[in-house]
PDB file of C-alpha atoms and ligand atoms in Angstrom:
ATOM      1  CA  UNK A 204     -17.088   1.684 -19.257  1.00 62.00           C
ATOM      2  CA  UNK A 205     -18.131   1.223 -16.098  1.00 61.00           C
ATOM      3  CA  UNK A 206     -15.071   3.136 -14.646  1.00 62.00           C
ATOM      4  CA  UNK A 207     -15.390   6.130 -16.574  1.00 61.00           C
ATOM      5  CA  UNK A 208     -19.053   6.514 -15.309  1.00 57.00           C
ATOM      6  CA  UNK A 209     -18.065   6.036 -11.826  1.00 63.00           C
ATOM      7  CA  UNK A 210     -15.096   8.425 -11.961  1.00 61.00           C
ATOM      8  CA  UNK A 211     -17.381  11.021 -13.848  1.00 53.00           C
ATOM      9  CA  UNK A 212     -20.058  10.655 -11.312  1.00 56.00           C
ATOM     10  CA  UNK A 213     -17.900  12.338  -8.711  1.00 59.00           C
ATOM     11  CA  UNK A 214     -14.741  10.069  -7.916  1.00 65.00           C
ATOM     12  CA  UNK A 215     -12.401  12.189 -10.204  1.00 68.00           C
ATOM     13  CA  UNK A 216     -13.484  15.436  -8.665  1.00 74.00           C
ATOM     14  CA  UNK A 217     -12.489  13.989  -5.010  1.00 80.00           C
ATOM     15  CA  UNK A 218      -9.313  14.361  -6.646  1.00 80.00           C
ATOM     16  CA  UNK A 219      -9.047  17.835  -8.133  1.00 80.00           C
ATOM     17  CA  UNK A 220      -5.622  18.443  -6.186  1.00 85.00           C
ATOM     18  CA  UNK A 221      -3.995  15.159  -6.798  1.00 88.00           C
ATOM     19  CA  UNK A 222      -1.021  15.949  -7.959  1.00 91.00           C
ATOM     20  CA  UNK A 223      -0.828  19.678  -5.970  1.00 90.00           C
ATOM     21  CA  UNK A 224      -1.220  17.165  -3.259  1.00 91.00           C
ATOM     22  CA  UNK A 225       1.432  14.982  -4.530  1.00 92.00           C
ATOM     23  CA  UNK A 226       4.331  17.878  -4.482  1.00 92.00           C
ATOM     24  CA  UNK A 227       3.358  18.915  -0.694  1.00 92.00           C
ATOM     25  CA  UNK A 228       3.914  14.896   0.351  1.00 93.00           C
ATOM     26  CA  UNK A 229       6.629  14.855  -1.664  1.00 92.00           C
ATOM     27  CA  UNK A 230       8.301  17.840   0.271  1.00 90.00           C
ATOM     28  CA  UNK A 231       7.284  16.214   3.544  1.00 88.00           C
ATOM     29  CA  UNK A 232       9.314  13.367   2.222  1.00 89.00           C
ATOM     30  CA  UNK A 233      12.042  15.459   1.613  1.00 88.00           C
ATOM     31  CA  UNK A 234      12.429  17.272   4.382  1.00 84.00           C
ATOM     32  CA  UNK A 235      14.924  14.850   6.063  1.00 80.00           C
ATOM     33  CA  UNK A 236      13.058  12.757   8.364  1.00 85.00           C
ATOM     34  CA  UNK A 237      12.043  10.418   5.975  1.00 92.00           C
ATOM     35  CA  UNK A 238      14.355   6.929   4.921  1.00 93.00           C
ATOM     36  CA  UNK A 239      12.124   4.505   3.312  1.00 95.00           C
ATOM     37  CA  UNK A 240       8.216   5.494   1.036  1.00 95.00           C
ATOM     38  CA  UNK A 241       6.073   3.180   0.453  1.00 97.00           C
ATOM     39  CA  UNK A 242       3.087   3.550  -1.611  1.00 97.00           C
ATOM     40  CA  UNK A 243       0.200   1.167  -1.340  1.00 97.00           C
ATOM     41  CA  UNK A 244      -1.435   1.142  -4.434  1.00 96.00           C
ATOM     42  CA  UNK A 245      -3.920   3.175  -7.007  1.00 95.00           C
ATOM     43  CA  UNK A 246      -1.823   5.752  -8.417  1.00 95.00           C
ATOM     44  CA  UNK A 247      -4.739   5.707 -11.720  1.00 94.00           C
ATOM     45  CA  UNK A 248      -8.202   5.066 -11.775  1.00 92.00           C
ATOM     46  CA  UNK A 249      -8.611   3.408 -14.666  1.00 93.00           C
ATOM     47  CA  UNK A 250      -4.946   2.409 -15.875  1.00 96.00           C
ATOM     48  CA  UNK A 251      -5.047   4.066 -18.987  1.00 96.00           C
ATOM     49  CA  UNK A 252      -1.838   4.824 -20.199  1.00 96.00           C
ATOM     50  CA  UNK A 253      -2.228   8.368 -19.730  1.00 96.00           C
ATOM     51  CA  UNK A 254      -2.658   8.427 -16.947  1.00 95.00           C
ATOM     52  CA  UNK A 255       0.456   5.915 -16.252  1.00 96.00           C
ATOM     53  CA  UNK A 256       2.326   8.816 -17.760  1.00 96.00           C
ATOM     54  CA  UNK A 257       1.208  11.675 -15.527  1.00 95.00           C
ATOM     55  CA  UNK A 258       1.681   9.198 -12.232  1.00 95.00           C
ATOM     56  CA  UNK A 259       4.939   8.456 -13.107  1.00 96.00           C
ATOM     57  CA  UNK A 260       5.537  11.976 -13.552  1.00 95.00           C
ATOM     58  CA  UNK A 261       3.984  12.974 -10.310  1.00 94.00           C
ATOM     59  CA  UNK A 262       6.046  10.569  -8.178  1.00 94.00           C
ATOM     60  CA  UNK A 263       9.591  11.654 -10.045  1.00 95.00           C
ATOM     61  CA  UNK A 264      10.460  13.984  -6.186  1.00 93.00           C
ATOM     62  CA  UNK A 265       9.591  10.904  -4.438  1.00 93.00           C
ATOM     63  CA  UNK A 266      12.366   8.685  -6.217  1.00 91.00           C
ATOM     64  CA  UNK A 267      14.882  11.102  -6.588  1.00 88.00           C
ATOM     65  CA  UNK A 268      14.603  11.951  -3.437  1.00 84.00           C
ATOM     66  CA  UNK A 269      17.126  10.641  -1.171  1.00 82.00           C
ATOM     67  CA  UNK A 270      14.384   8.043   0.650  1.00 88.00           C
ATOM     68  CA  UNK A 271      13.998   4.770  -1.080  1.00 93.00           C
ATOM     69  CA  UNK A 272      10.647   4.105  -2.828  1.00 95.00           C
ATOM     70  CA  UNK A 273       8.418   0.504  -3.125  1.00 97.00           C
ATOM     71  CA  UNK A 274       5.449   0.443  -3.933  1.00 97.00           C
ATOM     72  CA  UNK A 275       2.272  -1.862  -5.259  1.00 98.00           C
ATOM     73  CA  UNK A 276       0.009  -1.630  -7.492  1.00 98.00           C
ATOM     74  CA  UNK A 277      -3.676  -1.355  -6.685  1.00 97.00           C
ATOM     75  CA  UNK A 278      -6.412  -2.441  -8.813  1.00 97.00           C
ATOM     76  CA  UNK A 279      -7.228   0.577 -10.343  1.00 96.00           C
ATOM     77  CA  UNK A 280      -3.604   0.334 -11.838  1.00 96.00           C
ATOM     78  CA  UNK A 281      -4.731  -3.442 -13.441  1.00 97.00           C
ATOM     79  CA  UNK A 282      -8.052  -2.482 -13.943  1.00 95.00           C
ATOM     80  CA  UNK A 283      -8.714  -4.542 -17.568  1.00 94.00           C
ATOM     81  CA  UNK A 284      -6.854  -7.579 -18.194  1.00 96.00           C
ATOM     82  CA  UNK A 285      -5.495  -5.328 -21.594  1.00 96.00           C
ATOM     83  CA  UNK A 286      -3.696  -3.262 -18.910  1.00 96.00           C
ATOM     84  CA  UNK A 287      -2.352  -5.935 -17.502  1.00 97.00           C
ATOM     85  CA  UNK A 288      -1.343  -8.358 -20.892  1.00 97.00           C
ATOM     86  CA  UNK A 289       0.218  -4.838 -21.416  1.00 97.00           C
ATOM     87  CA  UNK A 290       2.313  -4.621 -17.943  1.00 97.00           C
ATOM     88  CA  UNK A 291       1.550  -0.929 -18.090  1.00 98.00           C
ATOM     89  CA  UNK A 292       2.280  -0.978 -14.434  1.00 97.00           C
ATOM     90  CA  UNK A 293       5.874  -3.151 -14.734  1.00 97.00           C
ATOM     91  CA  UNK A 294       6.463  -0.712 -17.881  1.00 97.00           C
ATOM     92  CA  UNK A 295       5.617   2.590 -16.292  1.00 97.00           C
ATOM     93  CA  UNK A 296       7.640   1.368 -12.937  1.00 96.00           C
ATOM     94  CA  UNK A 297      10.487  -0.373 -15.046  1.00 95.00           C
ATOM     95  CA  UNK A 298      13.380   0.260 -12.205  1.00 94.00           C
ATOM     96  CA  UNK A 299      11.050   0.852  -8.681  1.00 96.00           C
ATOM     97  CA  UNK A 300       9.976  -2.934  -8.944  1.00 97.00           C
ATOM     98  CA  UNK A 301      13.594  -4.576  -8.171  1.00 96.00           C
ATOM     99  CA  UNK A 302      14.298  -6.745  -5.228  1.00 97.00           C
ATOM    100  CA  UNK A 303      16.901  -7.346  -3.218  1.00 97.00           C
ATOM    101  CA  UNK A 304      15.723 -11.522  -3.389  1.00 97.00           C
ATOM    102  CA  UNK A 305      15.395 -11.914  -7.197  1.00 97.00           C
ATOM    103  CA  UNK A 306      15.351 -16.099  -6.323  1.00 97.00           C
ATOM    104  CA  UNK A 307      12.173 -15.778  -4.080  1.00 97.00           C
ATOM    105  CA  UNK A 308      10.540 -13.791  -7.448  1.00 98.00           C
ATOM    106  CA  UNK A 309       7.333 -16.442  -8.242  1.00 98.00           C
ATOM    107  CA  UNK A 310       4.761 -13.892 -10.685  1.00 97.00           C
ATOM    108  CA  UNK A 311       6.506 -11.281 -12.584  1.00 96.00           C
ATOM    109  CA  UNK A 312       7.709  -9.170  -9.995  1.00 97.00           C
ATOM    110  CA  UNK A 313       6.221 -10.465  -7.115  1.00 98.00           C
ATOM    111  CA  UNK A 314       7.218 -10.450  -4.484  1.00 98.00           C
ATOM    112  CA  UNK A 315       9.420  -7.859  -3.608  1.00 98.00           C
ATOM    113  CA  UNK A 316      11.443  -8.198  -1.273  1.00 98.00           C
ATOM    114  CA  UNK A 317      14.159  -5.299   0.173  1.00 97.00           C
ATOM    115  CA  UNK A 318      16.970  -4.725   2.755  1.00 97.00           C
ATOM    116  CA  UNK A 319      16.682  -1.707   4.221  1.00 95.00           C
ATOM    117  CA  UNK A 320      20.351  -1.412   6.846  1.00 92.00           C
ATOM    118  CA  UNK A 321      20.520  -3.710   9.003  1.00 92.00           C
ATOM    119  CA  UNK A 322      17.180  -3.812  10.859  1.00 94.00           C
ATOM    120  CA  UNK A 323      14.683  -3.409   8.436  1.00 97.00           C
ATOM    121  CA  UNK A 324      12.690  -5.669   5.407  1.00 97.00           C
ATOM    122  CA  UNK A 325      10.109  -4.795   2.970  1.00 98.00           C
ATOM    123  CA  UNK A 326       8.452  -8.135   1.665  1.00 98.00           C
ATOM    124  CA  UNK A 327       5.376  -6.890  -1.187  1.00 98.00           C
ATOM    125  CA  UNK A 328       2.809  -8.750  -2.755  1.00 98.00           C
ATOM    126  CA  UNK A 329       0.299  -7.879  -5.517  1.00 98.00           C
ATOM    127  CA  UNK A 330      -3.183  -8.531  -4.664  1.00 98.00           C
ATOM    128  CA  UNK A 331      -4.853  -6.325  -7.103  1.00 97.00           C
ATOM    129  CA  UNK A 332      -6.377  -7.771 -10.276  1.00 96.00           C
ATOM    130  CA  UNK A 333      -9.395  -7.164 -13.356  1.00 95.00           C
ATOM    131  CA  UNK A 334     -12.761  -7.292 -12.139  1.00 93.00           C
ATOM    132  CA  UNK A 335     -14.987  -7.576 -15.191  1.00 85.00           C
ATOM    133  CA  UNK A 336     -18.012  -7.557 -13.661  1.00 87.00           C
ATOM    134  CA  UNK A 337     -18.898  -3.951 -12.908  1.00 83.00           C
ATOM    135  CA  UNK A 338     -19.543  -3.924  -9.245  1.00 87.00           C
ATOM    136  CA  UNK A 339     -16.814  -6.062  -7.962  1.00 92.00           C
ATOM    137  CA  UNK A 340     -13.574  -4.750  -6.817  1.00 94.00           C
ATOM    138  CA  UNK A 341     -12.104  -7.615  -5.001  1.00 96.00           C
ATOM    139  CA  UNK A 342      -8.318  -8.302  -5.199  1.00 97.00           C
ATOM    140  CA  UNK A 343      -6.093 -11.869  -4.525  1.00 98.00           C
ATOM    141  CA  UNK A 344      -2.897 -12.707  -3.757  1.00 98.00           C
ATOM    142  CA  UNK A 345      -2.388 -15.792  -5.731  1.00 98.00           C
ATOM    143  CA  UNK A 346      -1.102 -18.505  -3.623  1.00 98.00           C
ATOM    144  CA  UNK A 347       2.286 -18.794  -5.002  1.00 98.00           C
ATOM    145  CA  UNK A 348       3.170 -15.289  -4.132  1.00 98.00           C
ATOM    146  CA  UNK A 349       1.871 -16.656  -0.342  1.00 98.00           C
ATOM    147  CA  UNK A 350       3.995 -19.073  -0.405  1.00 98.00           C
ATOM    148  CA  UNK A 351       7.007 -17.507  -1.349  1.00 98.00           C
ATOM    149  CA  UNK A 352       6.301 -15.313   0.883  1.00 98.00           C
ATOM    150  CA  UNK A 353       6.403 -17.773   3.963  1.00 97.00           C
ATOM    151  CA  UNK A 354       9.844 -18.954   2.030  1.00 96.00           C
ATOM    152  CA  UNK A 355      11.738 -16.086   2.569  1.00 97.00           C
ATOM    153  CA  UNK A 356      10.055 -14.727   5.838  1.00 96.00           C
ATOM    154  CA  UNK A 357      12.265 -17.501   7.245  1.00 94.00           C
ATOM    155  CA  UNK A 358      15.187 -17.148   5.588  1.00 94.00           C
ATOM    156  CA  UNK A 359      18.250 -15.921   8.487  1.00 93.00           C
ATOM    157  CA  UNK A 360      19.068 -12.788   5.880  1.00 92.00           C
ATOM    158  CA  UNK A 361      15.061 -11.735   7.731  1.00 94.00           C
ATOM    159  CA  UNK A 362      14.746 -13.309  10.580  1.00 87.00           C
ATOM    160  CA  UNK A 363      16.119 -10.817  12.819  1.00 91.00           C
ATOM    161  CA  UNK A 364      14.537  -7.380  10.953  1.00 96.00           C
ATOM    162  CA  UNK A 365      11.139  -5.824  11.382  1.00 97.00           C
ATOM    163  CA  UNK A 366       9.198  -6.992   8.296  1.00 98.00           C
ATOM    164  CA  UNK A 367       6.757  -4.656   6.728  1.00 98.00           C
ATOM    165  CA  UNK A 368       4.588  -6.762   4.505  1.00 98.00           C
ATOM    166  CA  UNK A 369       2.836  -4.308   1.924  1.00 98.00           C
ATOM    167  CA  UNK A 370       0.003  -5.249   0.097  1.00 98.00           C
ATOM    168  CA  UNK A 371      -2.752  -2.993  -1.849  1.00 98.00           C
ATOM    169  CA  UNK A 372      -5.532  -5.171  -0.308  1.00 98.00           C
ATOM    170  CA  UNK A 373      -6.618  -4.821   3.635  1.00 98.00           C
ATOM    171  CA  UNK A 374      -7.004  -7.641   4.990  1.00 98.00           C
ATOM    172  CA  UNK A 375      -9.538  -6.662   7.696  1.00 97.00           C
ATOM    173  CA  UNK A 376     -11.610  -3.091   8.046  1.00 97.00           C
ATOM    174  CA  UNK A 377     -10.534  -0.744  11.423  1.00 96.00           C
ATOM    175  CA  UNK A 378     -12.843  -2.737  13.330  1.00 96.00           C
ATOM    176  CA  UNK A 379     -11.177  -5.999  12.360  1.00 96.00           C
ATOM    177  CA  UNK A 380     -14.315  -7.547  10.496  1.00 96.00           C
ATOM    178  CA  UNK A 381     -13.715  -8.671   7.047  1.00 96.00           C
ATOM    179  CA  UNK A 382     -14.089  -6.589   4.167  1.00 96.00           C
ATOM    180  CA  UNK A 383     -16.789  -7.311   1.200  1.00 96.00           C
ATOM    181  CA  UNK A 384     -16.750 -10.223  -0.424  1.00 96.00           C
ATOM    182  CA  UNK A 385     -16.988  -8.047  -3.686  1.00 96.00           C
ATOM    183  CA  UNK A 386     -14.569  -5.020  -1.983  1.00 96.00           C
ATOM    184  CA  UNK A 387     -12.566  -6.763  -0.068  1.00 97.00           C
ATOM    185  CA  UNK A 388      -9.735  -9.548  -0.277  1.00 98.00           C
ATOM    186  CA  UNK A 389     -10.739 -12.230  -1.377  1.00 98.00           C
ATOM    187  CA  UNK A 390      -8.065 -15.049   0.286  1.00 98.00           C
ATOM    188  CA  UNK A 391      -7.461 -12.096   3.462  1.00 98.00           C
ATOM    189  CA  UNK A 392      -7.835 -15.183   5.642  1.00 97.00           C
ATOM    190  CA  UNK A 393      -5.169 -17.630   3.986  1.00 98.00           C
ATOM    191  CA  UNK A 394      -3.060 -14.367   4.080  1.00 98.00           C
ATOM    192  CA  UNK A 395      -3.333 -13.225   7.672  1.00 98.00           C
ATOM    193  CA  UNK A 396      -2.010 -17.149   8.682  1.00 97.00           C
ATOM    194  CA  UNK A 397       0.801 -16.701   6.791  1.00 96.00           C
ATOM    195  CA  UNK A 398       1.421 -13.695   8.492  1.00 96.00           C
ATOM    196  CA  UNK A 399       0.225 -14.366  11.864  1.00 93.00           C
ATOM    197  CA  UNK A 400       3.555 -15.733  13.135  1.00 81.00           C
ATOM    198  CA  UNK A 401       5.998 -12.178  11.965  1.00 93.00           C
ATOM    199  CA  UNK A 402       7.020 -11.261  15.534  1.00 87.00           C
ATOM    200  CA  UNK A 403       8.500  -8.209  15.000  1.00 95.00           C
ATOM    201  CA  UNK A 404       6.853  -6.850  11.967  1.00 97.00           C
ATOM    202  CA  UNK A 405       3.661  -5.056  10.364  1.00 98.00           C
ATOM    203  CA  UNK A 406       1.043  -5.553   7.619  1.00 98.00           C
ATOM    204  CA  UNK A 407       0.913  -2.114   5.443  1.00 98.00           C
ATOM    205  CA  UNK A 408      -2.219  -1.372   2.622  1.00 98.00           C
ATOM    206  CA  UNK A 409      -4.494   1.151   1.093  1.00 96.00           C
ATOM    207  CA  UNK A 410      -7.509   0.393  -1.363  1.00 96.00           C
ATOM    208  CA  UNK A 411      -9.992   1.743   1.904  1.00 96.00           C
ATOM    209  CA  UNK A 412     -10.037   5.124   1.351  1.00 93.00           C
ATOM    210  CA  UNK A 413      -9.559   5.375   5.316  1.00 92.00           C
ATOM    211  CA  UNK A 414      -6.081   5.862   7.388  1.00 95.00           C
ATOM    212  CA  UNK A 415      -6.446   3.368  10.459  1.00 96.00           C
ATOM    213  CA  UNK A 416      -4.787   0.743  12.582  1.00 97.00           C
ATOM    214  CA  UNK A 417      -5.842  -2.408  13.984  1.00 96.00           C
ATOM    215  CA  UNK A 418      -5.043  -5.680  15.438  1.00 95.00           C
ATOM    216  CA  UNK A 419      -6.448  -8.465  15.182  1.00 96.00           C
ATOM    217  CA  UNK A 420      -6.209 -11.805  17.652  1.00 93.00           C
ATOM    218  CA  UNK A 421      -4.055 -14.600  17.343  1.00 89.00           C
ATOM    219  CA  UNK A 422      -1.882 -11.998  14.410  1.00 92.00           C
ATOM    220  CA  UNK A 423       0.850 -10.774  15.334  1.00 92.00           C
ATOM    221  CA  UNK A 424       1.790  -7.911  12.982  1.00 96.00           C
ATOM    222  CA  UNK A 425      -0.289  -4.810  13.056  1.00 96.00           C
ATOM    223  CA  UNK A 426      -2.325  -3.620  10.197  1.00 97.00           C
ATOM    224  CA  UNK A 427      -1.913   0.076   9.156  1.00 98.00           C
ATOM    225  CA  UNK A 428      -3.954   0.935   6.175  1.00 97.00           C
ATOM    226  CA  UNK A 429      -2.547   4.450   5.045  1.00 95.00           C
ATOM    227  CA  UNK A 430      -6.005   5.418   3.152  1.00 92.00           C
ATOM    228  CA  UNK A 431      -5.849   7.596   0.695  1.00 91.00           C
ATOM    229  CA  UNK A 432      -2.733  10.036   0.418  1.00 89.00           C
ATOM    230  CA  UNK A 433      -4.881  13.189  -1.757  1.00 88.00           C
ATOM    231  CA  UNK A 434      -8.371  12.027  -1.685  1.00 87.00           C
ATOM    232  CA  UNK A 435     -10.884  15.079  -0.903  1.00 86.00           C
ATOM    233  CA  UNK A 436     -11.500  15.305   2.613  1.00 83.00           C
ATOM    234  CA  UNK A 437      -9.641  11.976   3.510  1.00 86.00           C
ATOM    235  CA  UNK A 438      -5.765  12.227   3.197  1.00 87.00           C
ATOM    236  CA  UNK A 439      -4.178  10.517   4.982  1.00 91.00           C
ATOM    237  CA  UNK A 440      -1.052   8.612   5.847  1.00 94.00           C
ATOM    238  CA  UNK A 441       1.129   6.865   8.285  1.00 96.00           C
ATOM    239  CA  UNK A 442       4.609   7.504   9.389  1.00 95.00           C
ATOM    240  CA  UNK A 443       6.278   4.527  11.052  1.00 96.00           C
ATOM    241  CA  UNK A 444       9.811   4.272  12.798  1.00 94.00           C
ATOM    242  CA  UNK A 445      11.718   1.401  14.088  1.00 95.00           C
ATOM    243  CA  UNK A 446      14.226   1.143  16.685  1.00 92.00           C
ATOM    244  CA  UNK A 447      15.154  -1.559  18.371  1.00 90.00           C
ATOM    245  CA  UNK A 448      12.244  -4.009  16.336  1.00 90.00           C
ATOM    246  CA  UNK A 449       9.883  -1.483  18.543  1.00 92.00           C
ATOM    247  CA  UNK A 450       7.210   0.722  15.902  1.00 95.00           C
ATOM    248  CA  UNK A 451       6.360   3.765  16.618  1.00 94.00           C
ATOM    249  CA  UNK A 452       3.494   4.856  14.346  1.00 95.00           C
ATOM    250  CA  UNK A 453       1.934   8.600  13.926  1.00 94.00           C
ATOM    251  CA  UNK A 454      -0.520   9.660  11.527  1.00 94.00           C
ATOM    252  CA  UNK A 455      -0.137  11.636   8.734  1.00 92.00           C
ATOM    253  CA  UNK A 456      -3.051  14.316   7.459  1.00 89.00           C
ATOM    254  CA  UNK A 457      -3.609  17.506   4.625  1.00 91.00           C
ATOM    255  CA  UNK A 458      -3.926  20.539   6.420  1.00 89.00           C
ATOM    256  CA  UNK A 459      -4.831  22.673   3.299  1.00 82.00           C
ATOM    257  CA  UNK A 460      -1.011  23.249   2.065  1.00 83.00           C
ATOM    258  CA  UNK A 461       0.442  20.908   3.466  1.00 88.00           C
ATOM    259  CA  UNK A 462       0.992  17.634   5.592  1.00 90.00           C
ATOM    260  CA  UNK A 463       2.092  17.501   8.902  1.00 88.00           C
ATOM    261  CA  UNK A 464       2.531  14.343  11.178  1.00 90.00           C
ATOM    262  CA  UNK A 465      -0.427  14.693  14.227  1.00 85.00           C
ATOM    263  CA  UNK A 466       1.633  15.039  17.538  1.00 76.00           C
ATOM    264  CA  UNK A 467       2.419  12.401  19.879  1.00 65.00           C
ATOM    265  CA  UNK A 468       2.351   8.982  19.113  1.00 63.00           C
ATOM    266  CA  UNK A 469      -0.784   7.050  17.784  1.00 55.00           C
ATOM    267  CA  UNK A 470      -0.453   4.074  20.910  1.00 48.00           C
ATOM    268  CA  UNK A 471      -0.923   0.934  19.902  1.00 45.00           C
ATOM    269  CA  UNK A 472      -3.844  -0.595  21.879  1.00 41.00           C
ATOM    270  CA  UNK A 473      -3.793  -3.606  23.726  1.00 38.00           C
ATOM    271  CA  UNK A 474      -3.616  -6.673  22.235  1.00 41.00           C
ATOM    272  CA  UNK A 475      -7.408  -8.003  21.429  1.00 37.00           C
ATOM    273  CA  UNK A 476      -8.799  -5.029  22.897  1.00 34.00           C
ATOM    274  CA  UNK A 477     -10.738  -2.294  22.339  1.00 32.00           C
ATOM    275  CA  UNK A 478     -10.074  -0.065  19.367  1.00 30.00           C
ATOM    276  CA  UNK A 479      -7.502   3.282  19.966  1.00 29.00           C
TER     277      UNK A 479
HETATM  278 FE1  FE2 B 759      -8.202  -0.164  -4.701  1.00 75.64          FE
END
């Protein structure tokens, strides 16, 4: 009920053109330059059946595009215990939650592990859960998923690849500080510790409605928050290019009638240095 009030009081209006924007984003994806699309969650507002049906139809152009598709659930997609019990997310995205290492799964479809070409791997974890207390929207990666990720990262199929670790919740904010207990990832420190040794990789997330990148001291992979692809005045995404184990990232934005990538590489800032 609290989510419904929040939606009607303004959140919904900020996504009024979401379907049109997704169509334009699919145009961008289908331009031929994109090999893989990663959605970092929150396809719906409250995980209703109608919302899931709309979301599934809206992502169809991405699913049928030549680019591969990987997604994780957001907290809005696992909004209530009923939504989780009925497995609405898993049912809606059936066929899109496949993994190349089924033996690594420990929690429903998670972690999802995908191997692309001979140089890229994705490890996708679920950090979303229902929050029955209305003022909380925090997340948690179950420890068994973290343990499975540690094990996957040590496997020979993964070792020499650039690894994108994907989950909905941002492990930190743009300035590197933790998100609030009511909104953030409850076990962000454990998650970051589990990722710390990934020498060649990046952490991709969402949940925070800002497109940013940040690097933490002693944590090797850089953190990229996609923000929201469709939220009014905050539309954004990241486009990545991996070559010879080196990542370049370009910020994408909305230009009233389409998406474009901002010119020039958004340069990596020095480790432990100031924000870009
Ligand atoms: Fe979220």
